[in-house]
mmCIF file of C-alpha atoms and ligand atoms in Angstrom:
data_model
loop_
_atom_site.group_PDB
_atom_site.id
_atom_site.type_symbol
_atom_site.label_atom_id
_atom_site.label_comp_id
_atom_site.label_asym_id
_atom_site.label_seq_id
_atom_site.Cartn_x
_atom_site.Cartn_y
_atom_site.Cartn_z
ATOM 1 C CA UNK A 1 1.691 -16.318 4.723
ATOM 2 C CA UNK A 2 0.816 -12.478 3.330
ATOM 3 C CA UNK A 3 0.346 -12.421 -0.989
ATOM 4 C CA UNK A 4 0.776 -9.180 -2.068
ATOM 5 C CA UNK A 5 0.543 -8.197 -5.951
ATOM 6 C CA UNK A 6 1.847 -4.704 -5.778
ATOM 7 C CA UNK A 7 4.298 -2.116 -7.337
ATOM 8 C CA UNK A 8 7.783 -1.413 -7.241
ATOM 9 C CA UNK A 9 9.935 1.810 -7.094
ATOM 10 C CA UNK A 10 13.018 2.712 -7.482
ATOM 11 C CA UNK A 11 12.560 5.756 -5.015
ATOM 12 C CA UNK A 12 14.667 8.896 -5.605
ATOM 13 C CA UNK A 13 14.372 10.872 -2.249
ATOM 14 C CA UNK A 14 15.805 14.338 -1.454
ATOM 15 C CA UNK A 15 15.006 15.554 2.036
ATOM 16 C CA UNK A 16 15.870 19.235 2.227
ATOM 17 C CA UNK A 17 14.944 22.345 4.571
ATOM 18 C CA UNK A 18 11.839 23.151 2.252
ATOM 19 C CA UNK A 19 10.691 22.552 -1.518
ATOM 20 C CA UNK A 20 12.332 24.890 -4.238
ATOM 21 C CA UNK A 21 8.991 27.373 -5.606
ATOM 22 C CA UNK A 22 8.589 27.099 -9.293
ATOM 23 C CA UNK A 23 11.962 28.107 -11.453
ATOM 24 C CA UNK A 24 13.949 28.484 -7.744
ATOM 25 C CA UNK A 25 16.887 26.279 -7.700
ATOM 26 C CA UNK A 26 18.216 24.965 -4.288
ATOM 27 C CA UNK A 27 21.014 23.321 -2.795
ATOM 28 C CA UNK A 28 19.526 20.100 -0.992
ATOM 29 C CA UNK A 29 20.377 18.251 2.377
ATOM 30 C CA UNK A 30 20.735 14.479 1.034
ATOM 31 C CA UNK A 31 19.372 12.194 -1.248
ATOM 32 C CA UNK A 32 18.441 8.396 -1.129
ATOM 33 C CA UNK A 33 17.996 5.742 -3.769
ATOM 34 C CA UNK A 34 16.004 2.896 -2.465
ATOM 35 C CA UNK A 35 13.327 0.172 -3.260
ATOM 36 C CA UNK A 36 10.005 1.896 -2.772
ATOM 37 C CA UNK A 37 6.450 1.681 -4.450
ATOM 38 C CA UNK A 38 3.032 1.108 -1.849
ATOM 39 C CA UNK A 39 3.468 -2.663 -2.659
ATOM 40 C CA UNK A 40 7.249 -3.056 -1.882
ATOM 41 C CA UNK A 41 6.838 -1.070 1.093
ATOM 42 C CA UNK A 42 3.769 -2.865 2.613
ATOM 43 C CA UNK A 43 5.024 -6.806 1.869
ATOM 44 C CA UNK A 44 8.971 -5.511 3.377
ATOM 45 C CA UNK A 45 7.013 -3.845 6.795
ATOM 46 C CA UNK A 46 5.363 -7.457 7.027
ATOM 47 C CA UNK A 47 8.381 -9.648 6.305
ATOM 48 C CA UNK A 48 10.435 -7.282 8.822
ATOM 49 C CA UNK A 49 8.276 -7.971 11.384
ATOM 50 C CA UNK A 50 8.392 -11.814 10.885
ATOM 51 C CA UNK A 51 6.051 -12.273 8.367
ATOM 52 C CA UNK A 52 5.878 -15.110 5.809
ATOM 53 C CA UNK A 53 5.387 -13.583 2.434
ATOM 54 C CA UNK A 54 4.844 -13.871 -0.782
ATOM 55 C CA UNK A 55 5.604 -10.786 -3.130
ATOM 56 C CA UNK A 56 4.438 -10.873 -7.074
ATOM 57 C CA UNK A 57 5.810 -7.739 -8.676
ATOM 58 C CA UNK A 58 7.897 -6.361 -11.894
ATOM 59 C CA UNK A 59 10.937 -4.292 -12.658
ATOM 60 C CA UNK A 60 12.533 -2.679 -16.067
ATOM 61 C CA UNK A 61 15.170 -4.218 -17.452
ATOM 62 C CA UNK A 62 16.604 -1.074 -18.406
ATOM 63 C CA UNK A 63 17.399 0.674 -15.491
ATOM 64 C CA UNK A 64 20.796 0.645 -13.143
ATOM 65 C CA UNK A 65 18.924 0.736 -9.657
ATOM 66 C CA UNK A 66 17.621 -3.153 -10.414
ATOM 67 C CA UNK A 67 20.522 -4.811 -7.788
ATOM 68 C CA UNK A 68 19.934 -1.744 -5.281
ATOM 69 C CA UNK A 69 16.053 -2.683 -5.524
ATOM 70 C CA UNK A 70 16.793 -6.573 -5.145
ATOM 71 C CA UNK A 71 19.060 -6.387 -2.620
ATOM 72 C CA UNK A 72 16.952 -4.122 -0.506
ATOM 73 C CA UNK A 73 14.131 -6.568 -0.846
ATOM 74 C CA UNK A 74 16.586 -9.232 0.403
ATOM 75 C CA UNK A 75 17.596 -6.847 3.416
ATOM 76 C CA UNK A 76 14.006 -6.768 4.360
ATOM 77 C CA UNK A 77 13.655 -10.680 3.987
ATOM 78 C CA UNK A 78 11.284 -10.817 0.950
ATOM 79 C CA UNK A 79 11.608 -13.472 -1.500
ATOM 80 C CA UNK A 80 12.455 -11.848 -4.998
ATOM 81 C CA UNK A 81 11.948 -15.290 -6.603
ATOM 82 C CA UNK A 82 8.972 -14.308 -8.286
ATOM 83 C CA UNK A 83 9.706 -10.877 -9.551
ATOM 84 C CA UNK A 84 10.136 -10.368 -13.548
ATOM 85 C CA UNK A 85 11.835 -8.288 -15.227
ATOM 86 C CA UNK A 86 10.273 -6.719 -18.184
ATOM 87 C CA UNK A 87 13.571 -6.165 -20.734
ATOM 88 C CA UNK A 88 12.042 -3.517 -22.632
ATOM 89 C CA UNK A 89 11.167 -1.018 -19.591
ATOM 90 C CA UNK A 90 12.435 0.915 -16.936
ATOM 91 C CA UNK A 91 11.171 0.284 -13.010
ATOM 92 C CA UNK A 92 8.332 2.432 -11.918
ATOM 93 C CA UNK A 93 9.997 5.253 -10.027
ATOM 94 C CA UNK A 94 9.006 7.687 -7.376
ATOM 95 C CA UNK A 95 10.804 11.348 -7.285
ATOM 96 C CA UNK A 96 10.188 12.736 -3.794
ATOM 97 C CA UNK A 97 11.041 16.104 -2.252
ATOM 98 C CA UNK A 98 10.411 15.628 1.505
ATOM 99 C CA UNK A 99 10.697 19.480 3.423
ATOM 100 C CA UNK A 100 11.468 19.771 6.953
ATOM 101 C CA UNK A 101 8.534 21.864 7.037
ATOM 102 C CA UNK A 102 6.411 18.526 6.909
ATOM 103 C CA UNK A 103 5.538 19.412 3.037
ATOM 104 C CA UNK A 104 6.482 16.854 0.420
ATOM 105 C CA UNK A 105 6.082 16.775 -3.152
ATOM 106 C CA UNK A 106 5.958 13.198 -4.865
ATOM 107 C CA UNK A 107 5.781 12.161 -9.026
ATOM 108 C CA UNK A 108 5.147 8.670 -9.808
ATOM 109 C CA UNK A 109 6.365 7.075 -13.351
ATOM 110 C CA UNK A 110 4.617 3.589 -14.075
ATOM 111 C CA UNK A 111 7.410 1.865 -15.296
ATOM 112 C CA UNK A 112 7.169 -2.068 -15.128
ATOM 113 C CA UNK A 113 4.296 -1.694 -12.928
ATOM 114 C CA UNK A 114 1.995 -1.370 -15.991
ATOM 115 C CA UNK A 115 3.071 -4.860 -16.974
ATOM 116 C CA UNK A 116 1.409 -6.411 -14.136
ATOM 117 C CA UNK A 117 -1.262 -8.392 -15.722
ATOM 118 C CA UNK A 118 -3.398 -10.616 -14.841
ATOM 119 C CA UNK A 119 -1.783 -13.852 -16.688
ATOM 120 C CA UNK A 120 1.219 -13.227 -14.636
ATOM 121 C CA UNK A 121 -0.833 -13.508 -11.506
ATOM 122 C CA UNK A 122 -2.506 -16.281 -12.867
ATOM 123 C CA UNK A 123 1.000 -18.183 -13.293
ATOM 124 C CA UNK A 124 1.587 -18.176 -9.150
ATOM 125 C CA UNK A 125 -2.415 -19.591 -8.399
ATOM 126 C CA UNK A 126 -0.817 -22.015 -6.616
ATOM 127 C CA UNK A 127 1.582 -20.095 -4.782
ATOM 128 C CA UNK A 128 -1.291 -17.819 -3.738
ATOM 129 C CA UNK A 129 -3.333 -20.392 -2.639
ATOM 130 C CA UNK A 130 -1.746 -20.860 1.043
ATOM 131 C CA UNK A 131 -1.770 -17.735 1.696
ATOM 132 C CA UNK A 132 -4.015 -16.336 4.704
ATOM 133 C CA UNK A 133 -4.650 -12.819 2.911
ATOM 134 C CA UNK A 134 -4.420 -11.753 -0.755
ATOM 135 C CA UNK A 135 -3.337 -7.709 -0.907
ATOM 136 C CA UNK A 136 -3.294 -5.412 -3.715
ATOM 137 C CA UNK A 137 -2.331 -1.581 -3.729
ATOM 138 C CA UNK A 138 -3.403 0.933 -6.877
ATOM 139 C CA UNK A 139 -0.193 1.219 -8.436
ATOM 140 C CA UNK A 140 -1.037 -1.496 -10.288
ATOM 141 C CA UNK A 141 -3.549 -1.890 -13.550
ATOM 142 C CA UNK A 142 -7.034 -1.598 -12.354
ATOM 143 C CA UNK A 143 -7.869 -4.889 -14.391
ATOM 144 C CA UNK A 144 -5.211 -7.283 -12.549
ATOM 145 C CA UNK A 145 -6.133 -5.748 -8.712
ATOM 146 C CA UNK A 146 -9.372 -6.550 -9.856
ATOM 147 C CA UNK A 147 -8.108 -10.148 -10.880
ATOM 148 C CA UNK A 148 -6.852 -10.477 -8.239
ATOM 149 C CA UNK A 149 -9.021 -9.601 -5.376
ATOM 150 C CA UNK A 150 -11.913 -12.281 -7.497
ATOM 151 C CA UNK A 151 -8.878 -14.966 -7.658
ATOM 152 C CA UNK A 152 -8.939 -13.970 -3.419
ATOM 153 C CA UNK A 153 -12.527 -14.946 -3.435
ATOM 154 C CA UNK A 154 -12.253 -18.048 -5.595
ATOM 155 C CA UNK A 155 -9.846 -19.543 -3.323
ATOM 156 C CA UNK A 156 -11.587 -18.527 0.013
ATOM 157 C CA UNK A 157 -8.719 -16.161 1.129
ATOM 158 C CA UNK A 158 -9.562 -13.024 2.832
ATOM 159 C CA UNK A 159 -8.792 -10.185 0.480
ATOM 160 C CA UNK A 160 -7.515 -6.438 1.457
ATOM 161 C CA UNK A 161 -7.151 -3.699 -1.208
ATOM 162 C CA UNK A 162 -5.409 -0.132 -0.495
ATOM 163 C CA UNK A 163 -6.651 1.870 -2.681
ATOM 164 C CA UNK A 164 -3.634 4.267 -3.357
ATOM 165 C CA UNK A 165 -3.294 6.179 -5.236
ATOM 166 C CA UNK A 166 -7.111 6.448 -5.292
ATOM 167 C CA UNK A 167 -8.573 6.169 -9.027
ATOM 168 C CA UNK A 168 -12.305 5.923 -9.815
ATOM 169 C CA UNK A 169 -13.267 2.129 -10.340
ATOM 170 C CA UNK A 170 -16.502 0.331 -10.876
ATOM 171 C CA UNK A 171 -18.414 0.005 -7.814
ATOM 172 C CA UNK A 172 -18.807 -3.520 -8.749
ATOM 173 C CA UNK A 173 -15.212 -3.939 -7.721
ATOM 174 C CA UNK A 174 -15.113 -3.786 -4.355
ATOM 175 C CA UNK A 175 -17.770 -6.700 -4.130
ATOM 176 C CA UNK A 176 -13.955 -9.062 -4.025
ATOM 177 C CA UNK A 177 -12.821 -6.799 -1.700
ATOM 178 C CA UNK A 178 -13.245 -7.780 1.981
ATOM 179 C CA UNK A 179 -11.263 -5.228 3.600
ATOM 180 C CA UNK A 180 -10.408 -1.738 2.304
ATOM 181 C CA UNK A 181 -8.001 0.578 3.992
ATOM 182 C CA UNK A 182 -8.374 4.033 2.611
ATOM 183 C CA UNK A 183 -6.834 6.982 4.646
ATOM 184 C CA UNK A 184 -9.060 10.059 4.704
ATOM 185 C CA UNK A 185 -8.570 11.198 1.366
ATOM 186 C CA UNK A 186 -8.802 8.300 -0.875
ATOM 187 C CA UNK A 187 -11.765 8.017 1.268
ATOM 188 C CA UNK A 188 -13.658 11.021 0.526
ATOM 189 C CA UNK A 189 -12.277 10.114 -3.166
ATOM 190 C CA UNK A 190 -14.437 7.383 -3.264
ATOM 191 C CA UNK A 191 -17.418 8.145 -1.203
ATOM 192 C CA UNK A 192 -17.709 12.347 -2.535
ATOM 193 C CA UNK A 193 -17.837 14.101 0.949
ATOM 194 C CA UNK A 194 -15.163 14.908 3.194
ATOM 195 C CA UNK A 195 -14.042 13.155 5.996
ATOM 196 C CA UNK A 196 -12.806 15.101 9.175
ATOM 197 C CA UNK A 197 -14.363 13.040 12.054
ATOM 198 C CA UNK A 198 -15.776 10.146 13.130
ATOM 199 C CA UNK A 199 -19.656 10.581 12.235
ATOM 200 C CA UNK A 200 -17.877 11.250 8.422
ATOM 201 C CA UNK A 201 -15.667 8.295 8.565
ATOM 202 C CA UNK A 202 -18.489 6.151 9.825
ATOM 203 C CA UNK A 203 -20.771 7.467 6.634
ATOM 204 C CA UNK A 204 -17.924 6.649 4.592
ATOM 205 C CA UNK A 205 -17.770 2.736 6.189
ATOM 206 C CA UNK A 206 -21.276 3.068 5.629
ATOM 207 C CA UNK A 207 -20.278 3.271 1.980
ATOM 208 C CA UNK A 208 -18.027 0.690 1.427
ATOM 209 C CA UNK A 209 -20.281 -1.689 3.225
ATOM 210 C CA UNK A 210 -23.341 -0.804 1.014
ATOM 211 C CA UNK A 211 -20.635 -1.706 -1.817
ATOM 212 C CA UNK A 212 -20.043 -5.329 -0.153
ATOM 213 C CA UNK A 213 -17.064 -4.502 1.670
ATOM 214 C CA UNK A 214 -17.165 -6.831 5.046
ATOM 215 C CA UNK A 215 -14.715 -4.555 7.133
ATOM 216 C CA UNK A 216 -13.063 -1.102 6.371
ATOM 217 C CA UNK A 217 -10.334 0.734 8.008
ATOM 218 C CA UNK A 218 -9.887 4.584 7.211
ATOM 219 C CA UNK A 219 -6.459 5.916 8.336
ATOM 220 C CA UNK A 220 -6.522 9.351 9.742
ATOM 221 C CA UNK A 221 -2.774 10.423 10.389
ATOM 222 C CA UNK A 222 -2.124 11.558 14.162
ATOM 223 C CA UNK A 223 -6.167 11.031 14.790
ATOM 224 C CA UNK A 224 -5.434 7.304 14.043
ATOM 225 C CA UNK A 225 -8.033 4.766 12.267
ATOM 226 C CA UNK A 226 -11.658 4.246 11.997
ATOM 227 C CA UNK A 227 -12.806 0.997 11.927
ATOM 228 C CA UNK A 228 -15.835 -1.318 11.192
ATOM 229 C CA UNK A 229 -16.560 -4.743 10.756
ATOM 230 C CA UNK A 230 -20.567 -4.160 9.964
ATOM 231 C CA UNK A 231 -21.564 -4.203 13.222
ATOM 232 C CA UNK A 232 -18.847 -2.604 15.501
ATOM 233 C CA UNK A 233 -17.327 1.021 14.607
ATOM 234 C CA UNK A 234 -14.119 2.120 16.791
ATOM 235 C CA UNK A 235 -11.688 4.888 16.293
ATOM 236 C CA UNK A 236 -8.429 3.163 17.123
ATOM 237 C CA UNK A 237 -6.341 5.855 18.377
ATOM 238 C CA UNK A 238 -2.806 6.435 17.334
ATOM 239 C CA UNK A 239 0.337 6.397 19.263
ATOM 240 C CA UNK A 240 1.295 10.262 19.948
ATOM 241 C CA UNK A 241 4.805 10.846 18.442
ATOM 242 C CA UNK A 242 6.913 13.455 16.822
ATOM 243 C CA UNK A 243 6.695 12.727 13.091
ATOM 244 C CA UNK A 244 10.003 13.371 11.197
ATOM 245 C CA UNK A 245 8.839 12.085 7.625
ATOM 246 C CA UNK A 246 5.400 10.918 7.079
ATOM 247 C CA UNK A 247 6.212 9.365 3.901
ATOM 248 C CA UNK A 248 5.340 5.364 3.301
ATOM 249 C CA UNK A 249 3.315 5.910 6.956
ATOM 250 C CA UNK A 250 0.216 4.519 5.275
ATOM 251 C CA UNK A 251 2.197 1.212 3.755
ATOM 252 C CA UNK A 252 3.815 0.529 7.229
ATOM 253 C CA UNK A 253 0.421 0.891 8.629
ATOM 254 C CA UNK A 254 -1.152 -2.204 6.092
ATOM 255 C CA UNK A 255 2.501 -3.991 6.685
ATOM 256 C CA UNK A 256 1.409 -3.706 10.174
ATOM 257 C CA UNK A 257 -1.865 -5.074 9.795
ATOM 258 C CA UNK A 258 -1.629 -7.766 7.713
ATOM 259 C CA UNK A 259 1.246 -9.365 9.840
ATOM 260 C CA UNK A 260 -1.562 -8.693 13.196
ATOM 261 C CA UNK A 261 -4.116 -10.244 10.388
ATOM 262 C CA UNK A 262 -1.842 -13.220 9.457
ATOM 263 C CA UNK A 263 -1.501 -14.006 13.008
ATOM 264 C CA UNK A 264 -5.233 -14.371 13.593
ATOM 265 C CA UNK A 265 -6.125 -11.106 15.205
ATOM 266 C CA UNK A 266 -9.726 -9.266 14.757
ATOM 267 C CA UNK A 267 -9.905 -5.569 12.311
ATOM 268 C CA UNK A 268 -9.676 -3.817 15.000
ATOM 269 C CA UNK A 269 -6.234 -5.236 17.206
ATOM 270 C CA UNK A 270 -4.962 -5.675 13.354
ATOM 271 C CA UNK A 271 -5.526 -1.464 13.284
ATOM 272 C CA UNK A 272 -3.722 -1.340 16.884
ATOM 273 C CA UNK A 273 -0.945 -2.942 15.702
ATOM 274 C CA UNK A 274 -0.647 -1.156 12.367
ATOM 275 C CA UNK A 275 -1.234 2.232 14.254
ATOM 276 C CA UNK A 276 2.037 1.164 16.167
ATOM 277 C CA UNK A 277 4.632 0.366 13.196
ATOM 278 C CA UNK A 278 3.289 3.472 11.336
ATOM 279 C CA UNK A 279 3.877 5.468 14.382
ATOM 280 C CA UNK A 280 7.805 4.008 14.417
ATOM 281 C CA UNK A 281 7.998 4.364 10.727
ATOM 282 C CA UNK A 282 7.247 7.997 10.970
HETATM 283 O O1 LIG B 301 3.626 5.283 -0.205
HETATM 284 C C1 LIG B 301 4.967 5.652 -0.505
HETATM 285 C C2 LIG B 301 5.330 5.156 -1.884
HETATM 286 O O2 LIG B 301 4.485 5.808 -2.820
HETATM 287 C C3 LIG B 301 6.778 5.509 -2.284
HETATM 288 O O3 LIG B 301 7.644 4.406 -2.046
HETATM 289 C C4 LIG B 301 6.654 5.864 -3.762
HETATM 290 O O4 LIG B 301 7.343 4.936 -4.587
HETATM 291 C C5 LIG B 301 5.163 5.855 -4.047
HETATM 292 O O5 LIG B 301 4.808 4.680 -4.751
#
């Protein structure tokens, strides 16, 4: 079984020919509403393909979307049973403009996902507890992923963080941490130097390894992912397709690989198979 303490969306998505300039008004193709955050989307790519899961998350209690969100979640085959709604809020929301030109513009509004704290995580210990990997994403407080990644520890469960949207954090954090799964950005974020290649990506593993972090996976879009375990370093190559709408690409990725994780498999295969689902996803 996958934990995953994570965020929810209600995602507003317009996909259009290209994005409007500043003050330009334009007439758009189509728009979606739709359960969405980096949380909701990795736990839904696990549970699609199979995955036992368990999903600790919030929504507003103000908001309309709340039955779209749910019953998306239900579509997908994750249990809602322990999501709360916080009366007093609105969901976290994500306003996307995806162009057919491959550029997208995205704004993210906290919502309910700021009430994620760690007592509330602390009320499912036991659910937690049979899982086979704990995950946490950044669109959560910094103080429960941090909770929760040392409650990972404490109960001898592998522990994976995403760290997106990248934000600064203590390197004493990612000593709970034992796999990270930046893509190349958040990467550089974190380590201060850019990554384009693999003798970058494998300074930037350095890194996270010199931070305590046992494995690390960099996603690199079409290049595919970097990985290392401490002692083995392998660019696992992704599967050449068109890409339509690289949006949520890196959450099917870590859907992918914690279901290949769950089932047993080694960083690297885990990476193979998330390289594959992002690659449909896209
Ligand atoms: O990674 C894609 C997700 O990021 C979207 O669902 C949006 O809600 C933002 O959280």
């Amino acid at each position: 079984m996958i934990a995953a303490i994570g965020s929810i969306n209600v995602d507003y998505i317009i996909h259009n020919k290209r994005l409007p300039v500043p003050g330009e008004t334009l007439y758009g193709k189509s728009v979606m509403i739709m359960a969405g955050g980096k949380g909701a989307n990795q736990i839904a790519a696990a549970s699609r393909l199979g995955a036992d899961t368990l999903f600790l998350s919030k929504i507003g209690g103000l908001d309309q979307y709340n039955s779209t969100v749910l019953k998306d979640f239900e579509w997908a085959g994750v249990s809602v049973d322990y999501i709360e709604t916080v009366p007093d809020s609105y969901s976290g929301a994500g306003f996307a403009m995806i162009g057919e030109d491959s550029q997208n513009s995205i704004i993210i509004i906290e919502g309910a996902n700021a009430e994620m704290t760690p007592e509330y995580v602390e009320k499912y210990k036991d659910q937690i507890k049979n899982a086979s990997i704990v995950m946490c994403e950044f669109m959560i407080p910094q103080e429960t992923a941090e909770y929760t990644m040392k409650l990972g520890k404490e109960l001898g469960i592998p522990t994976l963080c995403n760290p997106a949207p990248f934000r600064k954090t203590d390197d004493s954090f990612y000593r709970y941490v034992d796999i990270v799964t930046p893509n190349e950005i958040e990467a550089a974020e974190a380590c201060g130097f850019t990554i384009d290649g693999r003798k970058s990506a494998s300074e930037a593993c350095d890194y996270f390894h010199g931070l305590g972090v046992k494995s690390v996976v960099i996603t690199m879009g079409s290049r595919g992912a970097f990985c290392s375990d401490g002692s083995r370093q392998e660019m696992i190559e992704s599967y050449k397709v068109k890409a339509i709408d690289t949006s949520g690409a890196g959450d099917s990725f870590n859907g992918g690989f914690v279901y290949a994780f769950d089932k047993g498999y080694d960083i690297f295969t885990c990476a193979r198979f998330g390289n594959a689902v992002a690659s449909k996803s896209v």
